[in-house]
PDB file of C-alpha atoms in Angstrom:
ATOM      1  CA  UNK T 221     -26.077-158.553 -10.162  1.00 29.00           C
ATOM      2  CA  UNK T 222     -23.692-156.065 -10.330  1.00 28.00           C
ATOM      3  CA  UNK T 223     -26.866-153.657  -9.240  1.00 31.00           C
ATOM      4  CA  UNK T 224     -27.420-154.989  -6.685  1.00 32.00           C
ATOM      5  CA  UNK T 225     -24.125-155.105  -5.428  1.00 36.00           C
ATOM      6  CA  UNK T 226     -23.989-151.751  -4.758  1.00 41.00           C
ATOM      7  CA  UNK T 227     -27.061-151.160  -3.321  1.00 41.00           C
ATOM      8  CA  UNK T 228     -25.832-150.565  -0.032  1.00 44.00           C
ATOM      9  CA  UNK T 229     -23.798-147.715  -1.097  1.00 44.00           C
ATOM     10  CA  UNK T 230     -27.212-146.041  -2.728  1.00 40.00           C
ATOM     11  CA  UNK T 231     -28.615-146.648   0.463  1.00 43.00           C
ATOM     12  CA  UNK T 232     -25.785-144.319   2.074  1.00 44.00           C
ATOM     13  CA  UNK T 233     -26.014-141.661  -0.820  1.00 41.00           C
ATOM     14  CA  UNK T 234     -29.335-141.025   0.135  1.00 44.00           C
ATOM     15  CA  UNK T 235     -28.795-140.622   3.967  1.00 43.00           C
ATOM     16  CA  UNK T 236     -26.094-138.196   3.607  1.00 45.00           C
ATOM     17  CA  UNK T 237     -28.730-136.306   1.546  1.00 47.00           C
ATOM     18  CA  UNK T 238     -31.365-136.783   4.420  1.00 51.00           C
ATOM     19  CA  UNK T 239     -33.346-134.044   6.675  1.00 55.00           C
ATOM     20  CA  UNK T 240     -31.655-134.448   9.397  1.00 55.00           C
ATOM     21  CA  UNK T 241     -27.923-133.897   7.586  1.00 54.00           C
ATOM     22  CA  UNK T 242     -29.003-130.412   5.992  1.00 58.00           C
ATOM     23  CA  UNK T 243     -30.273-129.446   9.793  1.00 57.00           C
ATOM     24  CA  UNK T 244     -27.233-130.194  11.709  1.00 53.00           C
ATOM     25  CA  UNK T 245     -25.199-128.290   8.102  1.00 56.00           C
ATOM     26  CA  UNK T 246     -27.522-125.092   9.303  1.00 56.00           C
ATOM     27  CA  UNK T 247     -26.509-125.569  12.884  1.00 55.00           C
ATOM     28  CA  UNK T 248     -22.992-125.851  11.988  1.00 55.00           C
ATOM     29  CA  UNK T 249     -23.537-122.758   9.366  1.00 55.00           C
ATOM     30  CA  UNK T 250     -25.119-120.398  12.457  1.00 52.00           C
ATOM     31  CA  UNK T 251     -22.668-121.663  14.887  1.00 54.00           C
ATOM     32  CA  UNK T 252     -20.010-120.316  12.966  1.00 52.00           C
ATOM     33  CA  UNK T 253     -21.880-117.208  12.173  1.00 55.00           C
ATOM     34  CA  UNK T 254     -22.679-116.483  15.902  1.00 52.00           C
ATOM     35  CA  UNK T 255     -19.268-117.096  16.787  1.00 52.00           C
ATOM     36  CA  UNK T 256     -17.330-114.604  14.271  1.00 51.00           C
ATOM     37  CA  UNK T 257     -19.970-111.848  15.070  1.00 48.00           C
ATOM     38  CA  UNK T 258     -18.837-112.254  18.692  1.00 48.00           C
ATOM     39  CA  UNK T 259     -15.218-111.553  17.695  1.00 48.00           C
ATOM     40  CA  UNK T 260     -16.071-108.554  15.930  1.00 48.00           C
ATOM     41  CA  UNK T 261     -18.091-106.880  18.987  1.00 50.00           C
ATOM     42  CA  UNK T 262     -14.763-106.473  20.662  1.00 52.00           C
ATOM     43  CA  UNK T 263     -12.326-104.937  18.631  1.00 54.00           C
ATOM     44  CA  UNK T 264      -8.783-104.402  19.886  1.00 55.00           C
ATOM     45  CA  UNK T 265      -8.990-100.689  21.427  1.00 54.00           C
ATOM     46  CA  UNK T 266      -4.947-100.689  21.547  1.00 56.00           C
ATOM     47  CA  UNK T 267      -4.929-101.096  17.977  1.00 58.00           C
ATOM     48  CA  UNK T 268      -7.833 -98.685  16.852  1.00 70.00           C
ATOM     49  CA  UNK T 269      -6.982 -95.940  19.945  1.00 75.00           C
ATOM     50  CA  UNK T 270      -5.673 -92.503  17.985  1.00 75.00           C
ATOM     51  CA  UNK T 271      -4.110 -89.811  20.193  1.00 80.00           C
ATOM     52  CA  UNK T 272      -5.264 -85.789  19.255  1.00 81.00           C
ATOM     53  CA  UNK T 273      -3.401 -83.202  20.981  1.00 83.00           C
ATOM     54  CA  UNK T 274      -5.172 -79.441  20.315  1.00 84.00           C
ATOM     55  CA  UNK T 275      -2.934 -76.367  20.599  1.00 82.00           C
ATOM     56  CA  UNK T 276      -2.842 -72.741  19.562  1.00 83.00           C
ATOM     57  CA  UNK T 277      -0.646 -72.125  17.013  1.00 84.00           C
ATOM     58  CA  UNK T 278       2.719 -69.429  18.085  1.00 82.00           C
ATOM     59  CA  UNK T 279       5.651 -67.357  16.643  1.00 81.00           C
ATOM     60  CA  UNK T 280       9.192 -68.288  17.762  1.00 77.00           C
ATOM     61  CA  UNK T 281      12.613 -67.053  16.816  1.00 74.00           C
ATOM     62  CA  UNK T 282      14.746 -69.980  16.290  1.00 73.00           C
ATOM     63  CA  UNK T 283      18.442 -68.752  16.530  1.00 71.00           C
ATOM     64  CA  UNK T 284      20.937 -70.361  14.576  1.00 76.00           C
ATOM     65  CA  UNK T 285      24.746 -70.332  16.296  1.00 83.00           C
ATOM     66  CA  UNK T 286      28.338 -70.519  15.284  1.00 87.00           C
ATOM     67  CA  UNK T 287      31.020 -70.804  17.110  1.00 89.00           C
ATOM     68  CA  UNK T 288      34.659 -69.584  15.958  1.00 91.00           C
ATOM     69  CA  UNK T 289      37.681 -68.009  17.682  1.00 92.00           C
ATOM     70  CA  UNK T 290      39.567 -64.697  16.246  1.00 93.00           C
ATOM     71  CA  UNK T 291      41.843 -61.619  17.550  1.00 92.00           C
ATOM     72  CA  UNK T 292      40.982 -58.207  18.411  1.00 91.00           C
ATOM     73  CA  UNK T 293      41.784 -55.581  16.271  1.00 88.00           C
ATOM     74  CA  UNK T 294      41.711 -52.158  16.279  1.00 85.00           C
ATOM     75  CA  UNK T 295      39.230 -50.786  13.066  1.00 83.00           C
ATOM     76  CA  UNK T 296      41.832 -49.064  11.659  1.00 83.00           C
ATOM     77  CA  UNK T 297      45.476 -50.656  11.853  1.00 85.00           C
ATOM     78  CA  UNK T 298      48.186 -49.214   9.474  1.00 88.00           C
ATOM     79  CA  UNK T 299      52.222 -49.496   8.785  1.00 92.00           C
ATOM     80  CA  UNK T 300      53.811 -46.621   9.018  1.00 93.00           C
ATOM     81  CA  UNK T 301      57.092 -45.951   6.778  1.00 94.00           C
ATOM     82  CA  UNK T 302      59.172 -43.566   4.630  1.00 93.00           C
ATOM     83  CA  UNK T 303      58.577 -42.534   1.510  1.00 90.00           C
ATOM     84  CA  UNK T 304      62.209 -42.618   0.772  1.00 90.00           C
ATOM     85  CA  UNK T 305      64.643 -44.648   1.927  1.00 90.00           C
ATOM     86  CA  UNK T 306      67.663 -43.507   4.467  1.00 92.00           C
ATOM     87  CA  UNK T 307      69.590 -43.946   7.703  1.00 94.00           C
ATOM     88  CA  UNK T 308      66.664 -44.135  10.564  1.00 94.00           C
ATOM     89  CA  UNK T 309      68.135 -40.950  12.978  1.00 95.00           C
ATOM     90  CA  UNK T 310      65.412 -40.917  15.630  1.00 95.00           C
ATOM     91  CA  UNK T 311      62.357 -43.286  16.880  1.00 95.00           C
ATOM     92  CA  UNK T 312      61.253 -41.348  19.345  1.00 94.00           C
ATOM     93  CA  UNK T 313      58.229 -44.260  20.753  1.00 93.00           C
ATOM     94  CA  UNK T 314      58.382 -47.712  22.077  1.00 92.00           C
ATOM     95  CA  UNK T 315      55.844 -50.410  21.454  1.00 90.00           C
ATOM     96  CA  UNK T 316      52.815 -49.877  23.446  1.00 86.00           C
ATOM     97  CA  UNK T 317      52.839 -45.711  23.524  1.00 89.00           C
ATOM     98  CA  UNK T 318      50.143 -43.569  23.741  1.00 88.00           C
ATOM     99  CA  UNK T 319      50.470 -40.674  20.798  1.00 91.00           C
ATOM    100  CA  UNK T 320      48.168 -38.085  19.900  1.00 92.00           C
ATOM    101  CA  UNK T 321      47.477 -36.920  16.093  1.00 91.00           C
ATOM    102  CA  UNK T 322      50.471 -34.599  14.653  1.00 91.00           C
ATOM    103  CA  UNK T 323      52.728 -36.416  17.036  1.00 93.00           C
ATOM    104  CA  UNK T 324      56.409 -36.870  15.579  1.00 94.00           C
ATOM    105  CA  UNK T 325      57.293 -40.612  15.549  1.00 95.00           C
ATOM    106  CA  UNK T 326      60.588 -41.433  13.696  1.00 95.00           C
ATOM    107  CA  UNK T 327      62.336 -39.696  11.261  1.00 95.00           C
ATOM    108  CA  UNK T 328      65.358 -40.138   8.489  1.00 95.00           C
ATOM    109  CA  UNK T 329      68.538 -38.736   8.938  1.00 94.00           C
ATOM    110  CA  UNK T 330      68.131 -35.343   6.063  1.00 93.00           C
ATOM    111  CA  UNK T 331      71.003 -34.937   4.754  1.00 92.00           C
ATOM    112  CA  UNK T 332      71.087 -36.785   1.612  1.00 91.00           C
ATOM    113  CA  UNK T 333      67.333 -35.695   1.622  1.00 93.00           C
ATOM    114  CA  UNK T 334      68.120 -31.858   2.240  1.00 94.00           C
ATOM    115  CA  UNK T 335      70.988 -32.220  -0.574  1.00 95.00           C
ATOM    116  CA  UNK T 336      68.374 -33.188  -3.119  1.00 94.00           C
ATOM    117  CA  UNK T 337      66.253 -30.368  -2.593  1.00 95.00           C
ATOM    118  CA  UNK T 338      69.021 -28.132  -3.048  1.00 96.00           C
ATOM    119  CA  UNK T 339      70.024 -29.590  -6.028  1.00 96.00           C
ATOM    120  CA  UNK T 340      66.384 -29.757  -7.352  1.00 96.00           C
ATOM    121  CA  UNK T 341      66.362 -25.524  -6.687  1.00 96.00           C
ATOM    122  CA  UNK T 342      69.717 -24.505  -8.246  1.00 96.00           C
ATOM    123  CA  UNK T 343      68.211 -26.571 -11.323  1.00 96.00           C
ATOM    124  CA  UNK T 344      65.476 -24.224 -11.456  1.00 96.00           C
ATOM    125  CA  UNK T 345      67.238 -21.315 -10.902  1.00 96.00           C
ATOM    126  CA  UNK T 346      69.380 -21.930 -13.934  1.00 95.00           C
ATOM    127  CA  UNK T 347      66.483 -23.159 -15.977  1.00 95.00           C
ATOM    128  CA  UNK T 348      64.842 -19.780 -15.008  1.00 96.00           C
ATOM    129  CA  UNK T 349      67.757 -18.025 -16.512  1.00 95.00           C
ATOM    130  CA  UNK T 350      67.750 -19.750 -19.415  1.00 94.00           C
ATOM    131  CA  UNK T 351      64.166 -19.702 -20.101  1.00 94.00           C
ATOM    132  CA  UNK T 352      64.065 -15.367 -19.482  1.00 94.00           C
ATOM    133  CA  UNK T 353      66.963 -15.102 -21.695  1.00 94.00           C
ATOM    134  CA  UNK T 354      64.929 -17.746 -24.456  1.00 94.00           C
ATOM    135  CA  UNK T 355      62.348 -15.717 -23.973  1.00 93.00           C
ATOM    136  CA  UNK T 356      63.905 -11.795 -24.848  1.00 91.00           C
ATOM    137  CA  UNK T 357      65.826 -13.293 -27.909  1.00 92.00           C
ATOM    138  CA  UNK T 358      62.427 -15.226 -29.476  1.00 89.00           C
ATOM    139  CA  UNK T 359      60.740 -11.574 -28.772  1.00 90.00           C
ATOM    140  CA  UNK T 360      63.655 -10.075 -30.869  1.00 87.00           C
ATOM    141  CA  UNK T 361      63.509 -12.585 -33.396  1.00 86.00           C
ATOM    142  CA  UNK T 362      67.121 -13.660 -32.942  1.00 86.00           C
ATOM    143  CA  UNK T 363      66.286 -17.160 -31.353  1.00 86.00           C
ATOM    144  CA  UNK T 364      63.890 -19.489 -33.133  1.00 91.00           C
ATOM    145  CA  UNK T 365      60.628 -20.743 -31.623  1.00 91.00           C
ATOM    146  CA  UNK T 366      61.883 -24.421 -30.587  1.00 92.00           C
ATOM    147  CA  UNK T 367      64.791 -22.398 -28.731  1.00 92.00           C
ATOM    148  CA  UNK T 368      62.692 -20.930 -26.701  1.00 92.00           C
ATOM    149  CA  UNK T 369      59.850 -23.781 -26.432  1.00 93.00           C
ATOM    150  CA  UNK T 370      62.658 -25.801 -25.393  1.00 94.00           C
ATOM    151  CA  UNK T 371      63.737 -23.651 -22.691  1.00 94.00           C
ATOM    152  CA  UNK T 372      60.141 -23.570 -21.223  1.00 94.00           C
ATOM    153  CA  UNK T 373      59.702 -27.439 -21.085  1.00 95.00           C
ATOM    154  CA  UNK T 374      63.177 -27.512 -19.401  1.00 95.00           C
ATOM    155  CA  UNK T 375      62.241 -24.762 -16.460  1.00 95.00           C
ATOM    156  CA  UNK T 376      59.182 -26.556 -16.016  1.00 96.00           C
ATOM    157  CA  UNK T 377      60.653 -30.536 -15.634  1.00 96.00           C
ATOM    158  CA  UNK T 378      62.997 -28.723 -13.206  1.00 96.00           C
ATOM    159  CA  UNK T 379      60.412 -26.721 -11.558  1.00 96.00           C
ATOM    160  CA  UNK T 380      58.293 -30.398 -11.198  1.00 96.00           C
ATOM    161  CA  UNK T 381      61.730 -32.450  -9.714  1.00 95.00           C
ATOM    162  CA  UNK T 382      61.710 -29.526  -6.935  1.00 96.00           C
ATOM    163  CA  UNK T 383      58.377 -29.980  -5.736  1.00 96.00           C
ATOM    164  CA  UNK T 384      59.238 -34.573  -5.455  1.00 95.00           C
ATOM    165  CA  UNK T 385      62.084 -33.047  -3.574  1.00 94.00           C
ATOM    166  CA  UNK T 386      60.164 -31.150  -1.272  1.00 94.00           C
ATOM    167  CA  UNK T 387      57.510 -34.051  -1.268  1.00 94.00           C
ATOM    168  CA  UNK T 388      60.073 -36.378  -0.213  1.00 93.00           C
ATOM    169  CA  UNK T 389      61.344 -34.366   2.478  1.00 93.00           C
ATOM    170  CA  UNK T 390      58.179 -33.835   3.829  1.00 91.00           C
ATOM    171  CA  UNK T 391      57.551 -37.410   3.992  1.00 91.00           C
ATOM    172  CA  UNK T 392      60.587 -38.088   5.670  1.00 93.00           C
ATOM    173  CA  UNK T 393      59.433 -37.817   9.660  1.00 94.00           C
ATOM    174  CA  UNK T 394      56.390 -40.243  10.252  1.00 94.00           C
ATOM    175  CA  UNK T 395      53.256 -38.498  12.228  1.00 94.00           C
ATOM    176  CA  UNK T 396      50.965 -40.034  13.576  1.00 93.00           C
ATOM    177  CA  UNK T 397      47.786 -40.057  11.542  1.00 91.00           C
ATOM    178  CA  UNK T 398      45.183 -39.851  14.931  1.00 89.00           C
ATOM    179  CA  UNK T 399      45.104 -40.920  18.392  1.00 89.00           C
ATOM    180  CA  UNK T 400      46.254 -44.413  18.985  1.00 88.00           C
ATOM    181  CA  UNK T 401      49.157 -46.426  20.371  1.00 88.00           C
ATOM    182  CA  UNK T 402      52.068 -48.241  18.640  1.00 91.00           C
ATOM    183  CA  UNK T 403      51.920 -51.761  18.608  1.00 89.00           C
ATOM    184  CA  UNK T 404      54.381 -52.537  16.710  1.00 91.00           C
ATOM    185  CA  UNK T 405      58.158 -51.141  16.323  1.00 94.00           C
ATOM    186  CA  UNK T 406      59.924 -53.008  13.792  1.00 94.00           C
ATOM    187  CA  UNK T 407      63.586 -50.794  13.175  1.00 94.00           C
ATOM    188  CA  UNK T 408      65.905 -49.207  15.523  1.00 93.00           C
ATOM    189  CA  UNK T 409      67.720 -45.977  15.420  1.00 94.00           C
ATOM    190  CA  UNK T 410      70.763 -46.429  12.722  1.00 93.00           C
ATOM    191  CA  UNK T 411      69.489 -48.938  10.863  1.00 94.00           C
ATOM    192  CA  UNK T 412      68.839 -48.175   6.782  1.00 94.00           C
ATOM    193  CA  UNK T 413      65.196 -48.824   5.916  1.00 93.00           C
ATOM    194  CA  UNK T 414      64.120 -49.108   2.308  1.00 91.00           C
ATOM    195  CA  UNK T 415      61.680 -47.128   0.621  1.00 89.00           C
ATOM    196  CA  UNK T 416      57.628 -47.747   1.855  1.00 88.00           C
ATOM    197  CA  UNK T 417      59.229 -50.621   4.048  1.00 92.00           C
ATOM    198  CA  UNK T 418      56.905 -50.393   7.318  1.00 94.00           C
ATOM    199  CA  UNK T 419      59.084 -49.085  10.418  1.00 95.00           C
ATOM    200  CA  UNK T 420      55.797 -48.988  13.211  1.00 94.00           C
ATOM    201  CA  UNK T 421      52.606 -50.414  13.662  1.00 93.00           C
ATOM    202  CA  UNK T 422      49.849 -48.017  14.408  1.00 92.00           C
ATOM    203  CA  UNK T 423      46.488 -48.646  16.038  1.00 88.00           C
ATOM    204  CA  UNK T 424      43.941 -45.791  16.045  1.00 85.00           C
ATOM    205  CA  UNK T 425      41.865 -45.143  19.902  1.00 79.00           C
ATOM    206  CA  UNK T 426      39.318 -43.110  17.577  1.00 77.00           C
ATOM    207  CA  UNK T 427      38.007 -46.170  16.186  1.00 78.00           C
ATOM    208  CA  UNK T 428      36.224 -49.394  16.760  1.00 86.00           C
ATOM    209  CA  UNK T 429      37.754 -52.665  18.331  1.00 90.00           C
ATOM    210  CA  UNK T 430      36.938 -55.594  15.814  1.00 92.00           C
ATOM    211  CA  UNK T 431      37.400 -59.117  16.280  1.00 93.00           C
ATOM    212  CA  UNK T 432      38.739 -60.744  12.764  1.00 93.00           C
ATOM    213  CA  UNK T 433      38.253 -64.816  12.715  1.00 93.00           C
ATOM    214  CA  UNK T 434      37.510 -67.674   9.669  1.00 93.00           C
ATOM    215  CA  UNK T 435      34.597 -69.581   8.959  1.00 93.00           C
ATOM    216  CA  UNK T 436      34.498 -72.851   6.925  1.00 92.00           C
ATOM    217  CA  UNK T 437      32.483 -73.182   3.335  1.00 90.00           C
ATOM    218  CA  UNK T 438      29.541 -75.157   5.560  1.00 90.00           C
ATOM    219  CA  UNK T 439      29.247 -72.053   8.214  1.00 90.00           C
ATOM    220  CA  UNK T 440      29.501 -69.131   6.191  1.00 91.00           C
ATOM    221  CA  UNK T 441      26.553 -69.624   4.029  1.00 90.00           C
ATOM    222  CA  UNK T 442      24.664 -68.805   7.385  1.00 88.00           C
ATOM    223  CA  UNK T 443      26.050 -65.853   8.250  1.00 90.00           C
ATOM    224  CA  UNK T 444      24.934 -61.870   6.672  1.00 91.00           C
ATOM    225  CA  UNK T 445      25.907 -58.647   6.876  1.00 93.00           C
ATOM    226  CA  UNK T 446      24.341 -57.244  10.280  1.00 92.00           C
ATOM    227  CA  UNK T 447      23.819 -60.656  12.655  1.00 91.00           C
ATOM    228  CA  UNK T 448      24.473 -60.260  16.380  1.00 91.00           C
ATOM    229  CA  UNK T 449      27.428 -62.173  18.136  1.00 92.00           C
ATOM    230  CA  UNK T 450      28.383 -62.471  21.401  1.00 93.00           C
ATOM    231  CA  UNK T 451      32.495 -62.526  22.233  1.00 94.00           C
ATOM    232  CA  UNK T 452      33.997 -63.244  25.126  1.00 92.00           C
ATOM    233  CA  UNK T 453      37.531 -63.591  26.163  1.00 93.00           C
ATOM    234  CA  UNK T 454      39.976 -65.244  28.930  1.00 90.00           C
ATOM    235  CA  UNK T 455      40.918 -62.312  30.382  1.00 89.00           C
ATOM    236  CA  UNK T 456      37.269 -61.555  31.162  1.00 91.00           C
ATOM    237  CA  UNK T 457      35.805 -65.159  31.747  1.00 87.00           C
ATOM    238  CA  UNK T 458      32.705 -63.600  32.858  1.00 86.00           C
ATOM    239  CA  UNK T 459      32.044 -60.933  30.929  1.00 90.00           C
ATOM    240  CA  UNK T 460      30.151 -61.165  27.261  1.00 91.00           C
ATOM    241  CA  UNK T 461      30.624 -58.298  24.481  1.00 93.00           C
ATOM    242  CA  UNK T 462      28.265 -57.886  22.456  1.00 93.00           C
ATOM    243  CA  UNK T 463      28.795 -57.222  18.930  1.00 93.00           C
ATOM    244  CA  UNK T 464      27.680 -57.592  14.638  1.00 94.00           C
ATOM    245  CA  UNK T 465      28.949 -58.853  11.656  1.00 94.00           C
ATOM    246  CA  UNK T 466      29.979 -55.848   9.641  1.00 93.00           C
ATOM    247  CA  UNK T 467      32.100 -57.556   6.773  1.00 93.00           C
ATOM    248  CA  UNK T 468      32.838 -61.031   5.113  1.00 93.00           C
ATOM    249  CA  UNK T 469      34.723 -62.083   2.326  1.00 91.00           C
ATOM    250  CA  UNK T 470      33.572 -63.052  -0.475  1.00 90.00           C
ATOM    251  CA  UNK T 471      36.772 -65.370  -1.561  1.00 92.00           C
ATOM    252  CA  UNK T 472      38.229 -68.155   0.267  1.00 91.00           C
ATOM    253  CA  UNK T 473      42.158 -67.933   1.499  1.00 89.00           C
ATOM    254  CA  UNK T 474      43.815 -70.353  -1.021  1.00 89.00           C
ATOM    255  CA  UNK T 475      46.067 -71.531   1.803  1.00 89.00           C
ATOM    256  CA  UNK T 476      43.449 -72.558   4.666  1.00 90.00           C
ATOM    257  CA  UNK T 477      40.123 -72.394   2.662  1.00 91.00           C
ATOM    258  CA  UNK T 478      38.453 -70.696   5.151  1.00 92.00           C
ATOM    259  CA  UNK T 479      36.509 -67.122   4.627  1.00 94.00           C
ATOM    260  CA  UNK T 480      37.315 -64.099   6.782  1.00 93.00           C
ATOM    261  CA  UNK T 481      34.465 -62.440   8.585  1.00 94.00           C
ATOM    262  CA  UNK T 482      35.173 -58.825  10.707  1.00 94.00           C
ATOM    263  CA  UNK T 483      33.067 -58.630  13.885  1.00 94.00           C
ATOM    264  CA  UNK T 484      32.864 -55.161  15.122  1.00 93.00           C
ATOM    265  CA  UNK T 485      31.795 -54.560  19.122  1.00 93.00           C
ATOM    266  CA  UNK T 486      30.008 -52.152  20.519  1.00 89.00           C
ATOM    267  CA  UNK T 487      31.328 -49.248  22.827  1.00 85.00           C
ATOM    268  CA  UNK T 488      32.547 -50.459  26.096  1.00 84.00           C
ATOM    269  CA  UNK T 489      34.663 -49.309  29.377  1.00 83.00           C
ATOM    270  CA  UNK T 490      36.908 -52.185  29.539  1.00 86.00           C
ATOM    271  CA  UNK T 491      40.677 -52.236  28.457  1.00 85.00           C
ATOM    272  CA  UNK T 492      41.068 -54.333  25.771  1.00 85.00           C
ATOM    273  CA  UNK T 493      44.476 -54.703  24.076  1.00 84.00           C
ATOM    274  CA  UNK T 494      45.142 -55.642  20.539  1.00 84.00           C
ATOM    275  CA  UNK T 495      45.920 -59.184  19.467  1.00 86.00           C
ATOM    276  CA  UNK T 496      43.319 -60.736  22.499  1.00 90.00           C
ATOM    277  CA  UNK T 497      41.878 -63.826  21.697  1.00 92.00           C
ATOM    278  CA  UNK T 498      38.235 -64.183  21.386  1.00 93.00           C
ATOM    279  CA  UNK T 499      35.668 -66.361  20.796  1.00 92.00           C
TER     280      UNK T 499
END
């Protein structure tokens, strides 16, 4: 009985598997099918599209630039002085002269100077003396060989303090080395000045202007020996000078950090006056 209870539900289990199930299944199957082929015959052409741009390939100079701010400089700057100390008697320039090579520019006042020098001659004189008389008395075998070596050594120590004299006295004006102009006067007439201590600043015409400016850690690394720059300064807002690295330090200034670099500009017509600023 229980058999036949449930055979309705056989009944079902064999019309699901029936013909006509399994032909709408392969309808279904194909209607699927059809549709996803449909999708696929129009891809997205946004999505897929790839842009191709053709060109010739080319050379180009790709310039790197820094930009710092300095002072012009004359090439070759020096501070004149004494070699000895002494009583300043004449200056005979102001800051901003033009002076030509030989040119007297100060001088010392010579008499303690001139004293020396006559002191430094009367000691070879009397050296001299005693060395010629050494000298006959060791040939007559009356004075002994260290007599007379010792008179020799003495006439020539004497003979050496005349010529620092006369050095000294020589060095005792200041000339100027070449053509330039003074830019600095640092003493007056009257005053003492200690030995080597600078008394004028001297720029030389014969030489180049330079312009002398820093460069951080980050900006010198991209600068050699020999690259172009271009300066330019207030006093000529529209005028460029052209010019090229000629020197850079090597050591950083343990005060601001910063490296020096020396630009050196070409020949030009224009004034230019040291301490300008440039950039």
């Amino acid at each position: 009985m229980i058999i036949l209870s449930n055979m309705p539900n056989i009944k079902r289990l064999q019309l699901l598997s029936s013909p006509t199930i399994r032909t709408l299944t392969f309808a279904l199957l194909v209607c699927l099918s059809l549709t996803g082929c449909k999708k696929a015959d129009k891809p997205d052409s946004h999505a897929n599209k790839v842009h191709v741009e053709v060109t010739r390939p080319r050379l180009e100079n790709i310039h790197q630039y820094t930009i710092s701010t300095g002072l012009l400089h004359s090439d070759t700057e020096s501070k004149l002085s004494f070699k000895t100390g002494g009583i300043i008697r004449a200056i005979n320039v102001v800051e901003g002269n033009s002076v030509r090579k030989g040119d007297i520019l100060a001088a010392l006042d010579l008499s303690e100077i001139n004293a020396k020098v006559k002191q430094a001659q009367l000691a070879v004189e009397k050296t001299q003396r005693d060395y010629d008389r050494a000298k006959r008395l060791y040939a007559d075998s009356v004075a002994t060989l260290e007599t007379f070596q010792n008179a020799e050594t003495a006439l020539q120590i004497a003979q050496n303090d005349l010529q620092i004299a006369r050095f000294n006295l020589q060095h005792s004006t200041i000339v100027a080395p070449s053509n330039g102009k003074i830019l600095k006067r640092l003493f007056e007439v009257n005053e003492i000045v200690g030995t080597g201590h600078p008394v004028l600043v001297f720029g030389s015409t014969e030489s180049n202007w330079v312009v002398k400016t820093t460069l951080t850690d980050q900006d010198i690394i991209h600068i050699a020996i020999g690259d172009s720059a271009t300066v330019s300064f207030d006093a000529y807002p529209n005028t460029e000078f052209k010019g090229r690295v000629t020197e850079i330090s090597s050591m950083a200034d343990q005060y601001t950090g910063t490296y020096a670099i020396k630009i050196t500009l070409s020949s030009t017509l224009k004034k230019l006056l040291t301490g300008m600023v440039a950039k």
